[in-house]
Amino acid sequence: MQERFETFTVLINRISRNIKKIKNQEMAEYNLRSAHVSCLYYIYILKDATATDLCERCEEDKATISRALDYLDNNGYITREFESTKRYKSPLLLTDKGYEIGRKIADKIDGVLDAISDGLTDEERVEFYRSLSIISESLGAVSKNSSK
C-alpha cells in the first residue's frame, strides 16, 4: 500500500512540476509565469473569457487570477471590454501583443500534447484521461469529507 501511495504522489507531483517548468521555460523571454500562461491560453481559446471563467478553467483562486490579470493588463497583453462593469464579469480581450503570445502558447500546447500522446493509442489516451478524471473527482470528494 505504501509503495502505491508513493508511486502515485511522486508521479502526480512530477507531472505538475514538469508542466509548470515547461510553462516557465517557454515564456521566460516574455517575463510570463505559469498563471499568466494559463490566463492567456484560455482568453485566446475562449475568445470572451471573464476573470470568473479563468478561476474555473485554471483551477486557481480569485487572488491568483486577479494578480495575473493585473500583470497582463499592465504589460499590454489584455484589455477589458467594458471598464464600467464589475471587473470579474467584464470580458477580457487580447491586445495584438496578447493575441500573438496566445497563439504561440496554443501552438506549444498542441505540440506538447502530441509529444506526450506519442506511444499511446487513441483508446489508451481516452482511458487515461477518464482515469485521471475519476481520480480527481475522488480526491476532491475525500478532501471535502476530511475537512468536516
Short mmCIF file of N, CA and C in Angstrom, two decimals:
data_model
loop_
_atom_site.label_atom_id
_atom_site.label_comp_id
_atom_site.label_asym_id
_atom_site.label_seq_id
_atom_site.Cartn_x
_atom_site.Cartn_y
_atom_site.Cartn_z
N MET A 1 0.82 -1.19 0.00
CA MET A 1 0.00 0.00 0.00
C MET A 1 0.87 1.26 0.00
N GLN A 2 1.94 1.26 0.82
CA GLN A 2 2.81 2.42 0.90
C GLN A 2 3.48 2.69 -0.45
N GLU A 3 3.90 1.62 -1.14
CA GLU A 3 4.55 1.79 -2.45
C GLU A 3 3.56 2.41 -3.45
N ARG A 4 2.31 1.98 -3.40
CA ARG A 4 1.29 2.53 -4.29
C ARG A 4 1.09 4.02 -4.04
N PHE A 5 1.04 4.39 -2.76
CA PHE A 5 0.89 5.80 -2.39
C PHE A 5 2.09 6.61 -2.88
N GLU A 6 3.28 6.12 -2.63
CA GLU A 6 4.49 6.84 -3.03
C GLU A 6 4.56 6.99 -4.55
N THR A 7 4.26 5.93 -5.28
CA THR A 7 4.28 5.99 -6.74
C THR A 7 3.27 7.02 -7.24
N PHE A 8 2.08 6.97 -6.70
CA PHE A 8 1.02 7.90 -7.11
C PHE A 8 1.42 9.35 -6.83
N THR A 9 1.81 9.64 -5.60
CA THR A 9 2.11 11.03 -5.25
C THR A 9 3.36 11.54 -5.97
N VAL A 10 4.36 10.71 -6.12
CA VAL A 10 5.57 11.14 -6.82
C VAL A 10 5.26 11.43 -8.28
N LEU A 11 4.51 10.56 -8.93
CA LEU A 11 4.19 10.78 -10.34
C LEU A 11 3.32 12.03 -10.55
N ILE A 12 2.33 12.21 -9.72
CA ILE A 12 1.47 13.39 -9.83
C ILE A 12 2.28 14.66 -9.60
N ASN A 13 3.12 14.67 -8.57
CA ASN A 13 3.96 15.84 -8.31
C ASN A 13 4.94 16.10 -9.45
N ARG A 14 5.51 15.05 -10.00
CA ARG A 14 6.46 15.20 -11.10
C ARG A 14 5.77 15.79 -12.33
N ILE A 15 4.59 15.29 -12.63
CA ILE A 15 3.82 15.81 -13.77
C ILE A 15 3.52 17.29 -13.56
N SER A 16 3.05 17.65 -12.38
CA SER A 16 2.72 19.04 -12.08
C SER A 16 3.95 19.94 -12.19
N ARG A 17 5.07 19.50 -11.62
CA ARG A 17 6.30 20.30 -11.71
C ARG A 17 6.77 20.46 -13.14
N ASN A 18 6.69 19.39 -13.93
CA ASN A 18 7.12 19.46 -15.33
C ASN A 18 6.24 20.40 -16.14
N ILE A 19 4.95 20.40 -15.89
CA ILE A 19 4.04 21.32 -16.59
C ILE A 19 4.42 22.76 -16.26
N LYS A 20 4.62 23.05 -14.97
CA LYS A 20 5.00 24.42 -14.58
C LYS A 20 6.35 24.79 -15.16
N LYS A 21 7.28 23.85 -15.17
CA LYS A 21 8.62 24.11 -15.71
C LYS A 21 8.55 24.43 -17.20
N ILE A 22 7.76 23.66 -17.94
CA ILE A 22 7.60 23.92 -19.38
C ILE A 22 6.99 25.30 -19.60
N LYS A 23 5.94 25.63 -18.85
CA LYS A 23 5.31 26.94 -18.98
C LYS A 23 6.33 28.04 -18.71
N ASN A 24 7.06 27.91 -17.61
CA ASN A 24 8.01 28.95 -17.23
C ASN A 24 9.17 29.06 -18.22
N GLN A 25 9.69 27.94 -18.70
CA GLN A 25 10.80 27.97 -19.66
C GLN A 25 10.37 28.59 -20.98
N GLU A 26 9.22 28.19 -21.46
CA GLU A 26 8.76 28.67 -22.76
C GLU A 26 8.43 30.15 -22.76
N MET A 27 8.02 30.66 -21.63
CA MET A 27 7.56 32.05 -21.58
C MET A 27 8.53 32.98 -20.85
N ALA A 28 9.69 32.48 -20.47
CA ALA A 28 10.67 33.30 -19.73
C ALA A 28 11.07 34.54 -20.53
N GLU A 29 11.22 34.41 -21.84
CA GLU A 29 11.65 35.56 -22.64
C GLU A 29 10.61 36.68 -22.64
N TYR A 30 9.38 36.36 -22.29
CA TYR A 30 8.32 37.37 -22.23
C TYR A 30 8.03 37.80 -20.78
N ASN A 31 8.80 37.28 -19.84
CA ASN A 31 8.59 37.54 -18.41
C ASN A 31 7.20 37.11 -17.95
N LEU A 32 6.75 35.98 -18.45
CA LEU A 32 5.45 35.43 -18.07
C LEU A 32 5.65 34.19 -17.21
N ARG A 33 4.80 34.04 -16.22
CA ARG A 33 4.81 32.89 -15.32
C ARG A 33 3.66 31.94 -15.67
N SER A 34 3.62 30.85 -14.95
CA SER A 34 2.65 29.79 -15.20
C SER A 34 1.20 30.31 -15.22
N ALA A 35 0.82 31.10 -14.22
CA ALA A 35 -0.56 31.61 -14.16
C ALA A 35 -0.86 32.54 -15.33
N HIS A 36 0.13 33.32 -15.76
CA HIS A 36 -0.06 34.21 -16.91
C HIS A 36 -0.32 33.39 -18.17
N VAL A 37 0.46 32.32 -18.32
CA VAL A 37 0.33 31.45 -19.50
C VAL A 37 -1.07 30.85 -19.55
N SER A 38 -1.54 30.35 -18.43
CA SER A 38 -2.87 29.75 -18.39
C SER A 38 -3.94 30.77 -18.74
N CYS A 39 -3.84 31.96 -18.18
CA CYS A 39 -4.82 33.01 -18.47
C CYS A 39 -4.82 33.37 -19.95
N LEU A 40 -3.63 33.61 -20.51
CA LEU A 40 -3.56 33.96 -21.93
C LEU A 40 -4.12 32.85 -22.81
N TYR A 41 -3.80 31.62 -22.46
CA TYR A 41 -4.29 30.48 -23.25
C TYR A 41 -5.82 30.45 -23.26
N TYR A 42 -6.43 30.54 -22.09
CA TYR A 42 -7.89 30.44 -22.03
C TYR A 42 -8.57 31.66 -22.64
N ILE A 43 -8.00 32.84 -22.49
CA ILE A 43 -8.58 34.02 -23.15
C ILE A 43 -8.49 33.83 -24.66
N TYR A 44 -7.39 33.28 -25.12
CA TYR A 44 -7.18 33.04 -26.56
C TYR A 44 -8.20 32.03 -27.11
N ILE A 45 -8.38 30.91 -26.43
CA ILE A 45 -9.26 29.88 -26.99
C ILE A 45 -10.74 30.15 -26.74
N LEU A 46 -11.07 30.82 -25.63
CA LEU A 46 -12.48 31.08 -25.31
C LEU A 46 -13.02 32.33 -25.99
N LYS A 47 -12.14 33.22 -26.39
CA LYS A 47 -12.48 34.47 -27.08
C LYS A 47 -13.15 35.53 -26.18
N ASP A 48 -14.03 35.15 -25.27
CA ASP A 48 -14.71 36.14 -24.43
C ASP A 48 -14.71 35.72 -22.96
N ALA A 49 -13.57 35.29 -22.47
CA ALA A 49 -13.45 34.83 -21.09
C ALA A 49 -13.53 36.00 -20.12
N THR A 50 -14.06 35.72 -18.94
CA THR A 50 -14.05 36.67 -17.83
C THR A 50 -13.09 36.14 -16.76
N ALA A 51 -12.80 36.95 -15.78
CA ALA A 51 -11.95 36.50 -14.67
C ALA A 51 -12.59 35.31 -13.96
N THR A 52 -13.89 35.34 -13.83
CA THR A 52 -14.60 34.22 -13.20
C THR A 52 -14.38 32.93 -14.00
N ASP A 53 -14.48 33.03 -15.32
CA ASP A 53 -14.22 31.87 -16.18
C ASP A 53 -12.81 31.34 -15.96
N LEU A 54 -11.85 32.24 -15.85
CA LEU A 54 -10.46 31.84 -15.69
C LEU A 54 -10.23 31.13 -14.36
N CYS A 55 -10.88 31.59 -13.30
CA CYS A 55 -10.76 30.91 -12.00
C CYS A 55 -11.19 29.46 -12.13
N GLU A 56 -12.29 29.24 -12.83
CA GLU A 56 -12.81 27.88 -13.01
C GLU A 56 -11.90 27.05 -13.91
N ARG A 57 -11.50 27.60 -15.04
CA ARG A 57 -10.70 26.85 -16.01
C ARG A 57 -9.30 26.56 -15.50
N CYS A 58 -8.68 27.54 -14.85
CA CYS A 58 -7.30 27.41 -14.40
C CYS A 58 -7.19 26.69 -13.05
N GLU A 59 -8.34 26.50 -12.38
CA GLU A 59 -8.35 25.91 -11.04
C GLU A 59 -7.46 26.71 -10.10
N GLU A 60 -7.59 28.03 -10.18
CA GLU A 60 -6.83 28.94 -9.33
C GLU A 60 -7.80 29.80 -8.54
N ASP A 61 -7.33 30.32 -7.41
CA ASP A 61 -8.19 31.17 -6.61
C ASP A 61 -8.28 32.57 -7.22
N LYS A 62 -9.25 33.32 -6.73
CA LYS A 62 -9.54 34.65 -7.26
C LYS A 62 -8.33 35.58 -7.14
N ALA A 63 -7.59 35.50 -6.05
CA ALA A 63 -6.44 36.38 -5.84
C ALA A 63 -5.33 36.11 -6.86
N THR A 64 -5.06 34.83 -7.13
CA THR A 64 -4.02 34.47 -8.11
C THR A 64 -4.40 34.98 -9.49
N ILE A 65 -5.64 34.76 -9.89
CA ILE A 65 -6.10 35.21 -11.20
C ILE A 65 -6.10 36.74 -11.27
N SER A 66 -6.52 37.38 -10.21
CA SER A 66 -6.53 38.84 -10.19
C SER A 66 -5.12 39.41 -10.36
N ARG A 67 -4.13 38.84 -9.67
CA ARG A 67 -2.75 39.30 -9.81
C ARG A 67 -2.24 39.05 -11.22
N ALA A 68 -2.56 37.87 -11.77
CA ALA A 68 -2.12 37.55 -13.13
C ALA A 68 -2.73 38.51 -14.14
N LEU A 69 -4.00 38.80 -13.99
CA LEU A 69 -4.67 39.71 -14.92
C LEU A 69 -4.15 41.15 -14.79
N ASP A 70 -3.87 41.57 -13.57
CA ASP A 70 -3.29 42.90 -13.38
C ASP A 70 -1.95 42.98 -14.12
N TYR A 71 -1.14 41.95 -13.99
CA TYR A 71 0.16 41.92 -14.67
C TYR A 71 -0.03 41.97 -16.19
N LEU A 72 -0.93 41.13 -16.69
CA LEU A 72 -1.17 41.08 -18.14
C LEU A 72 -1.73 42.40 -18.66
N ASP A 73 -2.59 43.02 -17.89
CA ASP A 73 -3.15 44.32 -18.28
C ASP A 73 -2.07 45.39 -18.27
N ASN A 74 -1.31 45.46 -17.19
CA ASN A 74 -0.26 46.48 -17.06
C ASN A 74 0.86 46.32 -18.08
N ASN A 75 1.01 45.13 -18.62
CA ASN A 75 2.09 44.88 -19.58
C ASN A 75 1.59 44.76 -21.02
N GLY A 76 0.35 45.16 -21.24
CA GLY A 76 -0.16 45.30 -22.60
C GLY A 76 -0.59 44.02 -23.30
N TYR A 77 -0.92 42.97 -22.54
CA TYR A 77 -1.38 41.72 -23.15
C TYR A 77 -2.89 41.64 -23.28
N ILE A 78 -3.59 42.27 -22.35
CA ILE A 78 -5.06 42.20 -22.34
C ILE A 78 -5.64 43.59 -22.09
N THR A 79 -6.94 43.66 -22.37
CA THR A 79 -7.74 44.82 -22.01
C THR A 79 -9.12 44.29 -21.65
N ARG A 80 -9.91 45.11 -21.01
CA ARG A 80 -11.27 44.70 -20.66
C ARG A 80 -12.24 45.34 -21.65
N GLU A 81 -13.25 44.56 -22.03
CA GLU A 81 -14.23 45.06 -22.99
C GLU A 81 -15.02 46.23 -22.42
N PHE A 82 -15.44 46.09 -21.16
CA PHE A 82 -16.23 47.13 -20.51
C PHE A 82 -15.57 47.49 -19.18
N GLU A 83 -14.97 48.64 -19.11
CA GLU A 83 -14.32 49.07 -17.87
C GLU A 83 -15.34 49.43 -16.79
N SER A 84 -16.56 49.76 -17.20
CA SER A 84 -17.56 50.23 -16.24
C SER A 84 -18.22 49.11 -15.45
N THR A 85 -18.21 47.88 -15.98
CA THR A 85 -18.84 46.77 -15.27
C THR A 85 -17.88 46.21 -14.23
N LYS A 86 -18.40 45.33 -13.40
CA LYS A 86 -17.55 44.70 -12.39
C LYS A 86 -16.41 43.98 -13.08
N ARG A 87 -15.20 44.13 -12.54
CA ARG A 87 -14.01 43.58 -13.18
C ARG A 87 -14.10 42.09 -13.43
N TYR A 88 -14.67 41.34 -12.51
CA TYR A 88 -14.71 39.89 -12.66
C TYR A 88 -15.72 39.42 -13.69
N LYS A 89 -16.66 40.31 -14.04
CA LYS A 89 -17.69 39.95 -15.02
C LYS A 89 -17.41 40.51 -16.41
N SER A 90 -16.44 41.40 -16.53
CA SER A 90 -16.14 42.03 -17.80
C SER A 90 -15.33 41.09 -18.70
N PRO A 91 -15.77 40.89 -19.94
CA PRO A 91 -15.00 40.04 -20.85
C PRO A 91 -13.60 40.62 -21.08
N LEU A 92 -12.64 39.72 -21.14
CA LEU A 92 -11.25 40.10 -21.35
C LEU A 92 -10.90 39.93 -22.82
N LEU A 93 -10.18 40.90 -23.35
CA LEU A 93 -9.78 40.86 -24.75
C LEU A 93 -8.27 40.87 -24.84
N LEU A 94 -7.75 40.16 -25.81
CA LEU A 94 -6.31 40.17 -26.05
C LEU A 94 -5.95 41.36 -26.93
N THR A 95 -4.87 42.02 -26.58
CA THR A 95 -4.32 43.04 -27.47
C THR A 95 -3.60 42.30 -28.60
N ASP A 96 -3.08 43.02 -29.56
CA ASP A 96 -2.30 42.36 -30.62
C ASP A 96 -1.14 41.57 -30.02
N LYS A 97 -0.46 42.17 -29.05
CA LYS A 97 0.64 41.50 -28.36
C LYS A 97 0.14 40.24 -27.66
N GLY A 98 -0.98 40.34 -26.97
CA GLY A 98 -1.55 39.20 -26.25
C GLY A 98 -2.01 38.11 -27.20
N TYR A 99 -2.58 38.52 -28.33
CA TYR A 99 -3.05 37.54 -29.31
C TYR A 99 -1.87 36.74 -29.87
N GLU A 100 -0.78 37.42 -30.17
CA GLU A 100 0.40 36.74 -30.71
C GLU A 100 0.96 35.73 -29.71
N ILE A 101 1.06 36.13 -28.45
CA ILE A 101 1.56 35.22 -27.41
C ILE A 101 0.54 34.10 -27.18
N GLY A 102 -0.74 34.42 -27.18
CA GLY A 102 -1.78 33.39 -27.02
C GLY A 102 -1.69 32.33 -28.10
N ARG A 103 -1.44 32.75 -29.33
CA ARG A 103 -1.29 31.81 -30.44
C ARG A 103 -0.06 30.93 -30.23
N LYS A 104 1.05 31.54 -29.79
CA LYS A 104 2.27 30.77 -29.54
C LYS A 104 2.05 29.75 -28.42
N ILE A 105 1.34 30.16 -27.38
CA ILE A 105 1.04 29.25 -26.27
C ILE A 105 0.19 28.08 -26.76
N ALA A 106 -0.86 28.38 -27.52
CA ALA A 106 -1.75 27.33 -28.04
C ALA A 106 -0.98 26.36 -28.93
N ASP A 107 -0.12 26.90 -29.79
CA ASP A 107 0.70 26.04 -30.66
C ASP A 107 1.63 25.16 -29.85
N LYS A 108 2.25 25.73 -28.82
CA LYS A 108 3.17 24.96 -27.97
C LYS A 108 2.41 23.87 -27.23
N ILE A 109 1.24 24.20 -26.72
CA ILE A 109 0.43 23.21 -26.00
C ILE A 109 0.06 22.07 -26.93
N ASP A 110 -0.34 22.39 -28.16
CA ASP A 110 -0.66 21.34 -29.13
C ASP A 110 0.54 20.44 -29.36
N GLY A 111 1.73 21.03 -29.48
CA GLY A 111 2.95 20.25 -29.69
C GLY A 111 3.28 19.36 -28.51
N VAL A 112 3.12 19.89 -27.30
CA VAL A 112 3.38 19.10 -26.09
C VAL A 112 2.39 17.95 -25.99
N LEU A 113 1.11 18.24 -26.24
CA LEU A 113 0.10 17.17 -26.16
C LEU A 113 0.36 16.08 -27.20
N ASP A 114 0.79 16.48 -28.39
CA ASP A 114 1.16 15.48 -29.40
C ASP A 114 2.34 14.65 -28.93
N ALA A 115 3.34 15.30 -28.35
CA ALA A 115 4.54 14.60 -27.89
C ALA A 115 4.24 13.62 -26.76
N ILE A 116 3.39 14.03 -25.82
CA ILE A 116 3.11 13.13 -24.69
C ILE A 116 2.12 12.03 -25.08
N SER A 117 1.41 12.21 -26.16
CA SER A 117 0.48 11.17 -26.63
C SER A 117 1.19 10.14 -27.51
N ASP A 118 2.40 10.48 -27.94
CA ASP A 118 3.16 9.56 -28.78
C ASP A 118 3.36 8.25 -28.03
N GLY A 119 3.05 7.16 -28.65
CA GLY A 119 3.18 5.86 -27.99
C GLY A 119 1.88 5.37 -27.36
N LEU A 120 0.85 6.22 -27.36
CA LEU A 120 -0.46 5.81 -26.85
C LEU A 120 -1.43 5.72 -28.02
N THR A 121 -2.25 4.71 -27.99
CA THR A 121 -3.33 4.65 -28.97
C THR A 121 -4.41 5.64 -28.56
N ASP A 122 -5.32 5.97 -29.46
CA ASP A 122 -6.42 6.86 -29.12
C ASP A 122 -7.23 6.30 -27.95
N GLU A 123 -7.45 4.99 -27.95
CA GLU A 123 -8.21 4.35 -26.88
C GLU A 123 -7.48 4.46 -25.54
N GLU A 124 -6.16 4.26 -25.55
CA GLU A 124 -5.38 4.37 -24.31
C GLU A 124 -5.42 5.80 -23.77
N ARG A 125 -5.32 6.78 -24.66
CA ARG A 125 -5.37 8.18 -24.24
C ARG A 125 -6.72 8.52 -23.63
N VAL A 126 -7.80 8.08 -24.28
CA VAL A 126 -9.14 8.32 -23.76
C VAL A 126 -9.30 7.67 -22.38
N GLU A 127 -8.83 6.46 -22.23
CA GLU A 127 -8.93 5.75 -20.95
C GLU A 127 -8.07 6.44 -19.88
N PHE A 128 -6.90 6.92 -20.27
CA PHE A 128 -6.02 7.62 -19.34
C PHE A 128 -6.71 8.87 -18.79
N TYR A 129 -7.29 9.68 -19.68
CA TYR A 129 -7.97 10.89 -19.23
C TYR A 129 -9.23 10.55 -18.41
N ARG A 130 -9.90 9.49 -18.76
CA ARG A 130 -11.05 9.05 -17.97
C ARG A 130 -10.60 8.67 -16.56
N SER A 131 -9.50 7.94 -16.48
CA SER A 131 -8.95 7.54 -15.18
C SER A 131 -8.52 8.75 -14.36
N LEU A 132 -7.85 9.70 -15.01
CA LEU A 132 -7.44 10.93 -14.30
C LEU A 132 -8.65 11.68 -13.76
N SER A 133 -9.72 11.74 -14.54
CA SER A 133 -10.94 12.42 -14.10
C SER A 133 -11.54 11.74 -12.87
N ILE A 134 -11.57 10.42 -12.90
CA ILE A 134 -12.11 9.67 -11.76
C ILE A 134 -11.25 9.92 -10.52
N ILE A 135 -9.93 9.88 -10.69
CA ILE A 135 -9.02 10.13 -9.56
C ILE A 135 -9.22 11.54 -9.03
N SER A 136 -9.32 12.53 -9.91
CA SER A 136 -9.51 13.91 -9.50
C SER A 136 -10.81 14.09 -8.72
N GLU A 137 -11.89 13.53 -9.25
CA GLU A 137 -13.18 13.64 -8.57
C GLU A 137 -13.15 12.92 -7.21
N SER A 138 -12.52 11.77 -7.16
CA SER A 138 -12.43 11.01 -5.91
C SER A 138 -11.61 11.77 -4.86
N LEU A 139 -10.48 12.34 -5.30
CA LEU A 139 -9.67 13.12 -4.36
C LEU A 139 -10.42 14.36 -3.88
N GLY A 140 -11.18 14.98 -4.76
CA GLY A 140 -12.00 16.12 -4.36
C GLY A 140 -13.01 15.74 -3.30
N ALA A 141 -13.65 14.59 -3.48
CA ALA A 141 -14.64 14.12 -2.50
C ALA A 141 -13.97 13.79 -1.17
N VAL A 142 -12.82 13.14 -1.22
CA VAL A 142 -12.09 12.79 0.01
C VAL A 142 -11.67 14.05 0.74
N SER A 143 -11.18 15.05 0.00
CA SER A 143 -10.72 16.29 0.65
C SER A 143 -11.87 17.04 1.28
N LYS A 144 -13.04 17.01 0.67
CA LYS A 144 -14.21 17.66 1.25
C LYS A 144 -14.64 16.95 2.52
N ASN A 145 -14.62 15.61 2.48
CA ASN A 145 -15.04 14.82 3.65
C ASN A 145 -14.03 14.94 4.79
N SER A 146 -12.74 15.08 4.48
CA SER A 146 -11.75 15.14 5.55
C SER A 146 -11.72 16.49 6.23
N SER A 147 -12.32 17.51 5.61
CA SER A 147 -12.34 18.84 6.24
C SER A 147 -13.53 19.01 7.18
N LYS A 148 -14.38 18.01 7.26
CA LYS A 148 -15.58 18.11 8.12
C LYS A 148 -15.25 17.67 9.51
#
